[in-house]
mmCIF file of C-alpha atoms and ligand atoms in Angstrom:
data_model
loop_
_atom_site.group_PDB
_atom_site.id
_atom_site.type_symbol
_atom_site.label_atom_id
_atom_site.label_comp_id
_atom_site.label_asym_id
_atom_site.label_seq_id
_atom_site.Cartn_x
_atom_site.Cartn_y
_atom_site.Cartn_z
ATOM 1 C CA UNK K 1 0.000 0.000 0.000
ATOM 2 C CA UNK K 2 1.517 3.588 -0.948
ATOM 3 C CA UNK K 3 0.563 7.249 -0.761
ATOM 4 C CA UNK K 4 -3.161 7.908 -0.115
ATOM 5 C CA UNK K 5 -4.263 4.440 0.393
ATOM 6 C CA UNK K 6 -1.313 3.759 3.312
ATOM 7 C CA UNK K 7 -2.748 7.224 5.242
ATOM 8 C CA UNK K 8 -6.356 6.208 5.248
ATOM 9 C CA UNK K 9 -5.167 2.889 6.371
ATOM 10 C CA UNK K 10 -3.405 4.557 9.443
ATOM 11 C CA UNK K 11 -6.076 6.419 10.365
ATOM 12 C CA UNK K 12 -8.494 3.517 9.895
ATOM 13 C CA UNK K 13 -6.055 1.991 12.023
ATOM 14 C CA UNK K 14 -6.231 4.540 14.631
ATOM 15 C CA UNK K 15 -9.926 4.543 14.631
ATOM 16 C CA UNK K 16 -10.348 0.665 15.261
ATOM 17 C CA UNK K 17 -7.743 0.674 17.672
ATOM 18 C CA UNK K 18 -9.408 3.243 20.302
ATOM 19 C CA UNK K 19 -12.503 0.814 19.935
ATOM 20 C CA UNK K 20 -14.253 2.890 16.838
ATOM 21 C CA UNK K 21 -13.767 6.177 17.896
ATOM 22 C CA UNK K 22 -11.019 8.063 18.484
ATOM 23 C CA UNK K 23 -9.989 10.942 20.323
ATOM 24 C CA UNK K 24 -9.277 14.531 18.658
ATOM 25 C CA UNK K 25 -7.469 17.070 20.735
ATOM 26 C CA UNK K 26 -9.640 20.283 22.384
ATOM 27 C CA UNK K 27 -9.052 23.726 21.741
ATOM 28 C CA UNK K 28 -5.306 24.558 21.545
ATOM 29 C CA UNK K 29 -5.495 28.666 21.194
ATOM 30 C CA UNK K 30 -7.671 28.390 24.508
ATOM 31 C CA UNK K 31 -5.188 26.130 26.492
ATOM 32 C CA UNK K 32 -2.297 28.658 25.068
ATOM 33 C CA UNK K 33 -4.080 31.365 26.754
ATOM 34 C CA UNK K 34 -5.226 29.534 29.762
ATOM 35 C CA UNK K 35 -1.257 29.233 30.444
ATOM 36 C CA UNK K 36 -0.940 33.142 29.831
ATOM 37 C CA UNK K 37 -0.212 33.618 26.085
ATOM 38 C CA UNK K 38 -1.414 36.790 24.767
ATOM 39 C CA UNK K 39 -2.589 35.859 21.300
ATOM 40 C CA UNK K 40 -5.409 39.341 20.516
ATOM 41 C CA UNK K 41 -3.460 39.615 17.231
ATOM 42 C CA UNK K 42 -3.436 38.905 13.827
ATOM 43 C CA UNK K 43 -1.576 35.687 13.836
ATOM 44 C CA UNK K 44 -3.674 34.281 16.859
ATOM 45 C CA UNK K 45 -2.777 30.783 18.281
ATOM 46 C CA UNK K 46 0.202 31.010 15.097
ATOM 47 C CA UNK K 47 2.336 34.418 17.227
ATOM 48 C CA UNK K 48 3.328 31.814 19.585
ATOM 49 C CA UNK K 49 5.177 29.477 16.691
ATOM 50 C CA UNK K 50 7.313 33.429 17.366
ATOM 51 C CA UNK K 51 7.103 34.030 20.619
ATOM 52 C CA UNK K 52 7.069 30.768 22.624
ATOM 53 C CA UNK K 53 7.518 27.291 20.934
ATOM 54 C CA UNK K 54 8.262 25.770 24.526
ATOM 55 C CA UNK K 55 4.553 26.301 25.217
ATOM 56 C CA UNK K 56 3.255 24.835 22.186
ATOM 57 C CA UNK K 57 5.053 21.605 22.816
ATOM 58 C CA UNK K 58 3.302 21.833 26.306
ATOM 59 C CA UNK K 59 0.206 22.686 25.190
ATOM 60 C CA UNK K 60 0.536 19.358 22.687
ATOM 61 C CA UNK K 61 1.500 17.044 25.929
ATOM 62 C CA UNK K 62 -1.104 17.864 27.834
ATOM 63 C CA UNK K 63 -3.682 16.490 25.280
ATOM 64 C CA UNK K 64 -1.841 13.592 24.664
ATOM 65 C CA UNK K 65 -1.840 13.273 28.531
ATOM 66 C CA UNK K 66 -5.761 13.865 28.466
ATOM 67 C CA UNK K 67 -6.440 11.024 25.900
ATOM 68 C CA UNK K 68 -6.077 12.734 22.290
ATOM 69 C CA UNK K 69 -5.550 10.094 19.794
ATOM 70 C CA UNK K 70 -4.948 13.244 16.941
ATOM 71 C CA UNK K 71 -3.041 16.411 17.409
ATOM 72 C CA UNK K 72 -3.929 19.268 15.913
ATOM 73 C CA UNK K 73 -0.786 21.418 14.889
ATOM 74 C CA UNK K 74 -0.659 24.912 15.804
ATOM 75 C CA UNK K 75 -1.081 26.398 12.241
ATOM 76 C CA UNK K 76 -4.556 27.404 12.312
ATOM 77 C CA UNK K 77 -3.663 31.190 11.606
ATOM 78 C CA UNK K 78 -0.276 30.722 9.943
ATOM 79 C CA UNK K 79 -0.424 32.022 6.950
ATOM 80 C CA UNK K 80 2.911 33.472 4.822
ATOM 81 C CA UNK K 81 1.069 36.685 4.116
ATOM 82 C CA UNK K 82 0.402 36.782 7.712
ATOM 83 C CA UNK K 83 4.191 36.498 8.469
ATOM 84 C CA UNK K 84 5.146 38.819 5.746
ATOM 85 C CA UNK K 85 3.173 41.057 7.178
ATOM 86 C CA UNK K 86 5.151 41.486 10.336
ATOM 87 C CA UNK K 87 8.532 41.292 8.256
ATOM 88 C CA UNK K 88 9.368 37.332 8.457
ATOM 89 C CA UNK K 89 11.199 36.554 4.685
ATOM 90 C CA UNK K 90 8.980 33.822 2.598
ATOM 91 C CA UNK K 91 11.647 31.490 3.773
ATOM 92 C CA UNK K 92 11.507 32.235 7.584
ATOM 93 C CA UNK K 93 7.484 31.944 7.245
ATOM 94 C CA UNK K 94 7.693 28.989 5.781
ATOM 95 C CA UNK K 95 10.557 27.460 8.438
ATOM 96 C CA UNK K 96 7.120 28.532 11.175
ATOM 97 C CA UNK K 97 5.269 26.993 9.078
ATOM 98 C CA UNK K 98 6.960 23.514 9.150
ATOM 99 C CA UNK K 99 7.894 24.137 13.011
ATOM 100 C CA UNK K 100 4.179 23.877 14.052
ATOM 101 C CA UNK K 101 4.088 20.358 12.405
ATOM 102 C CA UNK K 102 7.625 19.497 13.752
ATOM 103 C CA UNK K 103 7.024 21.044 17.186
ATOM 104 C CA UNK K 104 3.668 18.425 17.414
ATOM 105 C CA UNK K 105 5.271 15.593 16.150
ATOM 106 C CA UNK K 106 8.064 15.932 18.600
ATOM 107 C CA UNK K 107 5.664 15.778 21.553
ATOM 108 C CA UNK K 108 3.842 13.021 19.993
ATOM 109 C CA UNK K 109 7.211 11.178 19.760
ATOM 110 C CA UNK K 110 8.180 11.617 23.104
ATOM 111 C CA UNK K 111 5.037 10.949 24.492
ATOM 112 C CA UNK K 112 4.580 7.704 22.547
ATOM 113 C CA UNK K 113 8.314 6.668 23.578
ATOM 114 C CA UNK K 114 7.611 6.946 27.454
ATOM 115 C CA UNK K 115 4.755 5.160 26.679
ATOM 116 C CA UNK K 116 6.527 2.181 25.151
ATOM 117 C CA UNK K 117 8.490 1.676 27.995
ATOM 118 C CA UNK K 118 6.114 1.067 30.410
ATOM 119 C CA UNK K 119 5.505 -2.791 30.550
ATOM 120 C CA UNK K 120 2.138 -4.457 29.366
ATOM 121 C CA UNK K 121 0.714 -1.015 27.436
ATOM 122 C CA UNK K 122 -1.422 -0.887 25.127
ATOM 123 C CA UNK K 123 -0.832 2.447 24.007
ATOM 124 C CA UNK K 124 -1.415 3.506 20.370
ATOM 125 C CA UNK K 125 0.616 6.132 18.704
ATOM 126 C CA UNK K 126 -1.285 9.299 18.462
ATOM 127 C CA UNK K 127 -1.644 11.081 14.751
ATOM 128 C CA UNK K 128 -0.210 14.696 13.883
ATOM 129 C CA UNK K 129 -2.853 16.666 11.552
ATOM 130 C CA UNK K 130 -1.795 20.078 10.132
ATOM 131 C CA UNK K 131 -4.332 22.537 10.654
ATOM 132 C CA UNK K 132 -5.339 24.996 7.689
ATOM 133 C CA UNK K 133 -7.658 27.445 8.822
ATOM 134 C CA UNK K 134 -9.787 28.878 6.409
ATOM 135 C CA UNK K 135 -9.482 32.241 4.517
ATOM 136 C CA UNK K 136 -12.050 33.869 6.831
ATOM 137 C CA UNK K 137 -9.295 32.563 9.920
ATOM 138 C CA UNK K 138 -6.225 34.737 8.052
ATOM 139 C CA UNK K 139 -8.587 37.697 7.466
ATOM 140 C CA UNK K 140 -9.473 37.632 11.589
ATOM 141 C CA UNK K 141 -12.144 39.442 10.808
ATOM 142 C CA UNK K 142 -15.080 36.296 12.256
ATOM 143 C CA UNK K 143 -15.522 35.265 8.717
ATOM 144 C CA UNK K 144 -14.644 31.906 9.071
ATOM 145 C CA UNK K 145 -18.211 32.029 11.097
ATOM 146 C CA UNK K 146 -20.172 34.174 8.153
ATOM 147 C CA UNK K 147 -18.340 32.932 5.110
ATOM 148 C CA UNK K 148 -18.579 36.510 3.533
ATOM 149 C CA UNK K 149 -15.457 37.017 1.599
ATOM 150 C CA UNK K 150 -16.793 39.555 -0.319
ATOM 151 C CA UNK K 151 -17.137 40.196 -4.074
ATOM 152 C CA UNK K 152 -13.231 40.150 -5.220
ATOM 153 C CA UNK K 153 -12.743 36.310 -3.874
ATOM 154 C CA UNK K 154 -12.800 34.007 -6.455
ATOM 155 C CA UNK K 155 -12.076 30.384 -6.583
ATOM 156 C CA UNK K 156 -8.043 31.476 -8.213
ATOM 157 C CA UNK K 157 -7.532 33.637 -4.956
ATOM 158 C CA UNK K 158 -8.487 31.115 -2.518
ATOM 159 C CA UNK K 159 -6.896 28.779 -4.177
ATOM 160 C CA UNK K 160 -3.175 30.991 -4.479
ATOM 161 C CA UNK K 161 -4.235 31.588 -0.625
ATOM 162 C CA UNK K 162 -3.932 27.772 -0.042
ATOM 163 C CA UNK K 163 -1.268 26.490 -2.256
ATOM 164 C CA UNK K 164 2.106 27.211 -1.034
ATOM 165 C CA UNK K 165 0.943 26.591 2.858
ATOM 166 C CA UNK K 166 -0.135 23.251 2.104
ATOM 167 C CA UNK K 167 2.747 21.976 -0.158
ATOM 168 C CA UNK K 168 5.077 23.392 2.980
ATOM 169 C CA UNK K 169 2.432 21.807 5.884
ATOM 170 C CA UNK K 170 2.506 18.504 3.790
ATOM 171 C CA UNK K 171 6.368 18.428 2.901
ATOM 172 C CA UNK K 172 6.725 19.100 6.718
ATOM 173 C CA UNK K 173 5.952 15.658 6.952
ATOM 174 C CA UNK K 174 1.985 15.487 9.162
ATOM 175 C CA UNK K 175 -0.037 12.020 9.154
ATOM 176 C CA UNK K 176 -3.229 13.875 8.467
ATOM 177 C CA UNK K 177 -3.730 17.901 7.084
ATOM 178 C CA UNK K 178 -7.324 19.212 8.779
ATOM 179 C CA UNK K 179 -9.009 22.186 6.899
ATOM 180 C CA UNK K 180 -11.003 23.706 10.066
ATOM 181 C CA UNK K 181 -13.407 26.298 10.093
ATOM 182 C CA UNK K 182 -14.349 25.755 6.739
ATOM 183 C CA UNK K 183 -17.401 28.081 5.797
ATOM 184 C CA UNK K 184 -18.746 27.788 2.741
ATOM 185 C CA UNK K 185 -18.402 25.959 -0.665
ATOM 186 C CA UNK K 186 -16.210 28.297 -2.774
ATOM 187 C CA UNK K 187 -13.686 26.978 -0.085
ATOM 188 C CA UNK K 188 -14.803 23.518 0.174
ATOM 189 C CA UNK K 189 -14.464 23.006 -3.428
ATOM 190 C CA UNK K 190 -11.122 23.888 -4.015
ATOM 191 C CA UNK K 191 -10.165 21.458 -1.681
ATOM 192 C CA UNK K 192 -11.766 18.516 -3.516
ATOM 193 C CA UNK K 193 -11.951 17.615 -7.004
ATOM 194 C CA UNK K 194 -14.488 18.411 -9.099
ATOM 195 C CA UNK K 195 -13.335 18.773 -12.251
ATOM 196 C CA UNK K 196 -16.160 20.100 -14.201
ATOM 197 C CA UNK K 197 -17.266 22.852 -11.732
ATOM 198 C CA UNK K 198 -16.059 25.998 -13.105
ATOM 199 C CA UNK K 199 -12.225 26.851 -13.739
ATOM 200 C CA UNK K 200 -11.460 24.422 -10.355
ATOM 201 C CA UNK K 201 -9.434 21.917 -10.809
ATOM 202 C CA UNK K 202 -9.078 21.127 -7.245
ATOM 203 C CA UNK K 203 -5.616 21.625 -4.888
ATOM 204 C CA UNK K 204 -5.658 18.531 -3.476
ATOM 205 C CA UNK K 205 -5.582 16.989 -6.282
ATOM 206 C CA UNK K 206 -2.896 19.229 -8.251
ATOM 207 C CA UNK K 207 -0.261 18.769 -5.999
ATOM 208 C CA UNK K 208 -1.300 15.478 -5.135
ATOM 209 C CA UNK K 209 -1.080 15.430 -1.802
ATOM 210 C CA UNK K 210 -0.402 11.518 -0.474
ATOM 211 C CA UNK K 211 -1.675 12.092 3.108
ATOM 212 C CA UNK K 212 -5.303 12.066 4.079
ATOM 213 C CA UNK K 213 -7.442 15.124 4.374
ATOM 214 C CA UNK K 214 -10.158 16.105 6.805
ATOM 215 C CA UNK K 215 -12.349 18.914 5.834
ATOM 216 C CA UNK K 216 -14.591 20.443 8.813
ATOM 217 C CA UNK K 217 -17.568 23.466 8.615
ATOM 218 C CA UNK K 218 -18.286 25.522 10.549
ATOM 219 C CA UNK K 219 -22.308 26.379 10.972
ATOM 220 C CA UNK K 220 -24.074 29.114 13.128
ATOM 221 C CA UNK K 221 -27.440 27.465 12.145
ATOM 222 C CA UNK K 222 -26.900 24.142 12.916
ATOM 223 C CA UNK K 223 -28.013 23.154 9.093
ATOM 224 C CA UNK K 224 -25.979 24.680 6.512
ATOM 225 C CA UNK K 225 -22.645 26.160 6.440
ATOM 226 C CA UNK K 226 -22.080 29.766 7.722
ATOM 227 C CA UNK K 227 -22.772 31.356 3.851
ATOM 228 C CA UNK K 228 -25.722 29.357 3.725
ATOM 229 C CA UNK K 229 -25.165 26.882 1.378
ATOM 230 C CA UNK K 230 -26.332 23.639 2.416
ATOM 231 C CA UNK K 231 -24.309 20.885 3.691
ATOM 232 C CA UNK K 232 -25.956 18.856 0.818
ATOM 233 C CA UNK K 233 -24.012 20.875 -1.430
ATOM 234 C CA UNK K 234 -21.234 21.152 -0.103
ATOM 235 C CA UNK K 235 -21.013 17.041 0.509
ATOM 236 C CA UNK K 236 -21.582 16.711 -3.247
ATOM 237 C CA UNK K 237 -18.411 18.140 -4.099
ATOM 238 C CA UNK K 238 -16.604 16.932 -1.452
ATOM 239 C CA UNK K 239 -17.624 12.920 -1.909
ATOM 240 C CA UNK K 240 -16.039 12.848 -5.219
ATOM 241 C CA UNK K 241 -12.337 13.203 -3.781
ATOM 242 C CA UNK K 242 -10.553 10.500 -2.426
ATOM 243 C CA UNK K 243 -8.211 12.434 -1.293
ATOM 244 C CA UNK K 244 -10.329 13.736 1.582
ATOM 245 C CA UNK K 245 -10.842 10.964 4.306
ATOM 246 C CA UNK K 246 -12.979 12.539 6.590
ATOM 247 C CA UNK K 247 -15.844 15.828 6.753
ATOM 248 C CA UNK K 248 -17.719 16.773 9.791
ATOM 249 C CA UNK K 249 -18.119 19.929 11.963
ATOM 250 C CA UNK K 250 -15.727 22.084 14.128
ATOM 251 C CA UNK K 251 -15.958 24.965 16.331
ATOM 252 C CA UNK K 252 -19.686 25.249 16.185
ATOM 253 C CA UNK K 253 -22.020 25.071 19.325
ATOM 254 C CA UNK K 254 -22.408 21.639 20.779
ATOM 255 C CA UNK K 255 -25.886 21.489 20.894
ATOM 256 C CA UNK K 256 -26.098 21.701 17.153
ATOM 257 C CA UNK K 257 -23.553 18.651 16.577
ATOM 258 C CA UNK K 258 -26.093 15.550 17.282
ATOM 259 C CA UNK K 259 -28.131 16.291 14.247
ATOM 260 C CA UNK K 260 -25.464 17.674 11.998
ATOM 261 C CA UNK K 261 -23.982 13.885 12.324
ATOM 262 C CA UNK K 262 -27.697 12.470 11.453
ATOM 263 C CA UNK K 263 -27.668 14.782 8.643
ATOM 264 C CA UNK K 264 -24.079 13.797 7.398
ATOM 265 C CA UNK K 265 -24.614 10.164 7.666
ATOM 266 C CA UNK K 266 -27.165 10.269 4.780
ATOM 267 C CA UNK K 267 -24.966 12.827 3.042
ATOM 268 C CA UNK K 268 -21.883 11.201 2.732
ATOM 269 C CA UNK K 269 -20.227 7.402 3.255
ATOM 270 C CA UNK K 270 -16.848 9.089 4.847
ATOM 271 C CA UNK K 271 -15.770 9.204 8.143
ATOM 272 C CA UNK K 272 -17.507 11.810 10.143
ATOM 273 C CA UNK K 273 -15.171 14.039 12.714
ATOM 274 C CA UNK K 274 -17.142 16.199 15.653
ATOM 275 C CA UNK K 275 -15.050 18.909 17.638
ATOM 276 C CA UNK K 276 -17.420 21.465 18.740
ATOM 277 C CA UNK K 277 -16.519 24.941 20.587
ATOM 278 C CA UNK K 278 -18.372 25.178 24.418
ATOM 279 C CA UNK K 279 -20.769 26.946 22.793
ATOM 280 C CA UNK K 280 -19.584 30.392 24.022
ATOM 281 C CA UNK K 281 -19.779 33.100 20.272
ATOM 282 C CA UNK K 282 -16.972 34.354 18.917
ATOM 283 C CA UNK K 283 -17.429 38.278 18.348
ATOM 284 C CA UNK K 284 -14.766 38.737 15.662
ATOM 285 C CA UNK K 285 -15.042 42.455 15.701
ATOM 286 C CA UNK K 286 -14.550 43.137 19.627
ATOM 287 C CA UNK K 287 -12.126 39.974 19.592
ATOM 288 C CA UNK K 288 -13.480 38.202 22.476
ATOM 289 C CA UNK K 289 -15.839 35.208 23.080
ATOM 290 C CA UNK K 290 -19.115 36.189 24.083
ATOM 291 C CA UNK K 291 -21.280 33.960 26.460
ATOM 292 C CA UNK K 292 -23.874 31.845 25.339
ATOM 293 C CA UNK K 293 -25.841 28.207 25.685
ATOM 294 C CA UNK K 294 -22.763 26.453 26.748
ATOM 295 C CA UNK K 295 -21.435 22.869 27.272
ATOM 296 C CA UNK K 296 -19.489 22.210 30.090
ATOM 297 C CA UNK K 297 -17.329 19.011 30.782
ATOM 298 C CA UNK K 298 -19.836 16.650 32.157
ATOM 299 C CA UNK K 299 -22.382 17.647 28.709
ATOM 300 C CA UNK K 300 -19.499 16.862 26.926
ATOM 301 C CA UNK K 301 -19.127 13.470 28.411
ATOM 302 C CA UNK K 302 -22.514 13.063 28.408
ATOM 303 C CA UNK K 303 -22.893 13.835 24.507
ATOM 304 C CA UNK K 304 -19.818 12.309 23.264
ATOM 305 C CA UNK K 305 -21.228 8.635 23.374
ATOM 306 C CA UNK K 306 -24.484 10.032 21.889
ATOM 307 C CA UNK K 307 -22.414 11.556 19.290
ATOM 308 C CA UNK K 308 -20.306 8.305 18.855
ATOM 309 C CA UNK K 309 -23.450 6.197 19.063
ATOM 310 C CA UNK K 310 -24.891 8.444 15.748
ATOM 311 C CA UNK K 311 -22.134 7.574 13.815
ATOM 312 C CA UNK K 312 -19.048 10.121 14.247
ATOM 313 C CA UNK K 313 -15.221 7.936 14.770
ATOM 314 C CA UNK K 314 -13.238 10.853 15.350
ATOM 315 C CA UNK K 315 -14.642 13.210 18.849
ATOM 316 C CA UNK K 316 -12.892 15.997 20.243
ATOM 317 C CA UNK K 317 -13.612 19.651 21.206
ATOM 318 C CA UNK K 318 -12.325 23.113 19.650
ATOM 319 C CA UNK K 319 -12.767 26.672 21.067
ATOM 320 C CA UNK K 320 -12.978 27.189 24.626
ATOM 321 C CA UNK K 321 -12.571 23.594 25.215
ATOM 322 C CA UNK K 322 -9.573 22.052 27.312
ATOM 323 C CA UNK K 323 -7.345 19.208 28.120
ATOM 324 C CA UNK K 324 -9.979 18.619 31.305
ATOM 325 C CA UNK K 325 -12.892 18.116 28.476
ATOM 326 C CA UNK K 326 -10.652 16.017 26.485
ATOM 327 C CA UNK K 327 -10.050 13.230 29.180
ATOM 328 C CA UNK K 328 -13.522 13.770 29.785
ATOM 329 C CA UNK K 329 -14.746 12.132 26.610
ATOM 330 C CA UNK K 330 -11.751 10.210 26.252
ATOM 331 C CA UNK K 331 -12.864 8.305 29.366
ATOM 332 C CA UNK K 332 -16.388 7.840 28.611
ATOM 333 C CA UNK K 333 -15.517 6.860 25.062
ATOM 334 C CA UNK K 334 -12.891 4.330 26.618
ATOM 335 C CA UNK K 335 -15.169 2.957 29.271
ATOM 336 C CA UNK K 336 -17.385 1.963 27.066
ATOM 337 C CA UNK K 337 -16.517 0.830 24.130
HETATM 338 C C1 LIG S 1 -11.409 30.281 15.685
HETATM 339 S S1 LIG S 1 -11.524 32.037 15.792
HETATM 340 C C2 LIG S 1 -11.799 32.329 17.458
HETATM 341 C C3 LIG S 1 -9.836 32.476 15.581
HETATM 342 C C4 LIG S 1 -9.555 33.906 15.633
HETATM 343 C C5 LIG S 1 -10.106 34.689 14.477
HETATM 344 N N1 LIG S 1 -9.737 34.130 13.181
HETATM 345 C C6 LIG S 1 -9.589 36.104 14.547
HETATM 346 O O1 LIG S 1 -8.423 36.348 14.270
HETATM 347 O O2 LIG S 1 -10.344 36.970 14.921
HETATM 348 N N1 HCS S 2 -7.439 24.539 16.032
HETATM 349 C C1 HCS S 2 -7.528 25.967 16.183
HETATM 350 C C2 HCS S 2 -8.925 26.459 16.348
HETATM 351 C C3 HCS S 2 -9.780 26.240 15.213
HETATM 352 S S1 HCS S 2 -11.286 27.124 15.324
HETATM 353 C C4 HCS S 2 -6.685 26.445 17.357
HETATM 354 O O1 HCS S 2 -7.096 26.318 18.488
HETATM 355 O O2 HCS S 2 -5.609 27.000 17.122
HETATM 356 ZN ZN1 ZN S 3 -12.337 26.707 17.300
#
């Protein structure tokens, strides 16, 4: 088995191995900050690939520690027009760049080695995925939320947006890449392939990327995407790649996640990946998170085998989640499965 083909089978792998479900880490810009990283900027969760790599690695340890079976790397808001913009050369971006995947896979490493060494575990390696935020993430403007890019965004700019960050993620050498926030289907599609939809012949599949892809929404409705196109839609294009292993939802409200799986299962015959925010709004303008009906750890636990039980194999929280939510559904997954 090569390329593509060996990926899926890993994360298959991975999936079987935690008992059908598997772990995905929580939110990693919110345990940054719970540790006292000032991230109000541009870059977000990314300024501390400048300011503090140390913390990162920490911040990756303790989700191992709390049961993640999949790292997410700290790229989210990397971008090489973000790091341009604060005077970084393309070649020093892209060195960031390929630190956030190194930086995760070193903690997975170490982790998984202590592990080995303890007699009669049955420990499984954990996976590395390379985040890539979505256009609206890079403009930090909350548009990842409303997918209005405006008028002057066509399918060529988002995809020259995407290009050189994901041949640099995937050379940096990730099991998985996870496209988060996604939120709407100009983006979606030029992550696929779908060759006879407009001038978009897909990224994925022009560089040919050999590691499996997960693509995850966002929604504010709990139906459709942010933009409003509906999930049906979006699927459409989406199912025709086999590049992409895995669709689902992240860093919407939990309560909207239970039938947003329903609704995926008839949609699509991939694997289906759940990491909701607390529930808490993200006001992209006053750059804050704004309360609202929230999940705390014991809903989490409570929702994660419903949310198993529906039909999603990878769980795990974003946004204003933690390491303590993590073990939370990584112990009720584990318990009983
Ligand atoms: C997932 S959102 C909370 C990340 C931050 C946002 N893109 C901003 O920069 O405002
Ligand atoms: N994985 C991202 C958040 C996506 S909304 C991070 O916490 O950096
Ligand atoms: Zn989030």
């Amino acid at each position: 088995m090569v390329g593509i083909e060996k990926g899926k089978a890993l994360l298959d792998d991975l999936i079987e191995k935690a008992g059908g479900c598997a772990v995905v880490d929580g939110g990693f810009a919110t345990q940054l900050e719970w540790h006292g990283a000032s991230i109000n900027d541009p870059l977000w969760s990314a300024l501390c690939l400048i300011k503090d790599p140390d913390l990162i690695k920490r911040v990756h340890l303790e989700y191992l520690e709390a049961g993640a079976n999949v790292l997410i790397t700290s790229s989210y808001q990397a971008t090489l027009p973000g790091f341009l913009s604060r005077g970084f050369s393309i070649e020093e971006g892209e060195l960031l760049l390929k630190k956030s995947v190194k930086l995760a896979v070193e903690a997975r490493d170490k982790f998984w080695d202590a592990k080995r060494r303890t007699p009669g575990n049955s420990y499984n390696r954990a996976l590395v995925a390379a985040s890539i935020g979505s256009y609206g993430a890079y403009l930090a403007d909350g548009s990842e939320y409303s997918g209005c890019y405006g008028p002057h965004v066509s399918i060529e700019k988002l995809k020259d947006f995407h290009r050189r960050r994901l041949q640099v993620l995937v050379e940096a050498g990730p099991d998985l890449l996870a496209f988060e926030t996604i939120p709407n289907k100009l983006e979606a599609q030029i992550l696929s392939l779908e060759i006879n939809l407009q001038a978009c012949v897909e990224l994925l599949e022009e560089e040919n990327v050999q590691i499996p892809s997960w693509i995850c929404f966002s929604s504010v409705d709990g139906e459709n995407a942010p933009s409003g196109e509906s999930f049906k839609e979006c699927l459409s294009i989406i199912n025709k790649s086999n590049k992409v292993a895995a669709v689902g939802i992240n860093c919407a409200p939990p309560h909207f996640i239970q039938s947003l799986i329903q609704k995926f299962k008839e949609l699509t015959g991939k694997i289906i990946v759940v990491y909701p925010n607390s529930g808490e709004i993200w006001d992209g303008i006053a750059k804050r998170w704004l309360p609202s009906k929230c999940f705390d750890d014991n809903n989490f636990e409570l929702f994660a085998t419903k949310w198993r039980d529906s039909g999603a194999k990878l769980i795990g929280g974003c946004c204003r989640t933690t390491p303590s939510t993590i073990r939370a559904i990584s112990r009720v997954l584990r318990s009983d499965s």
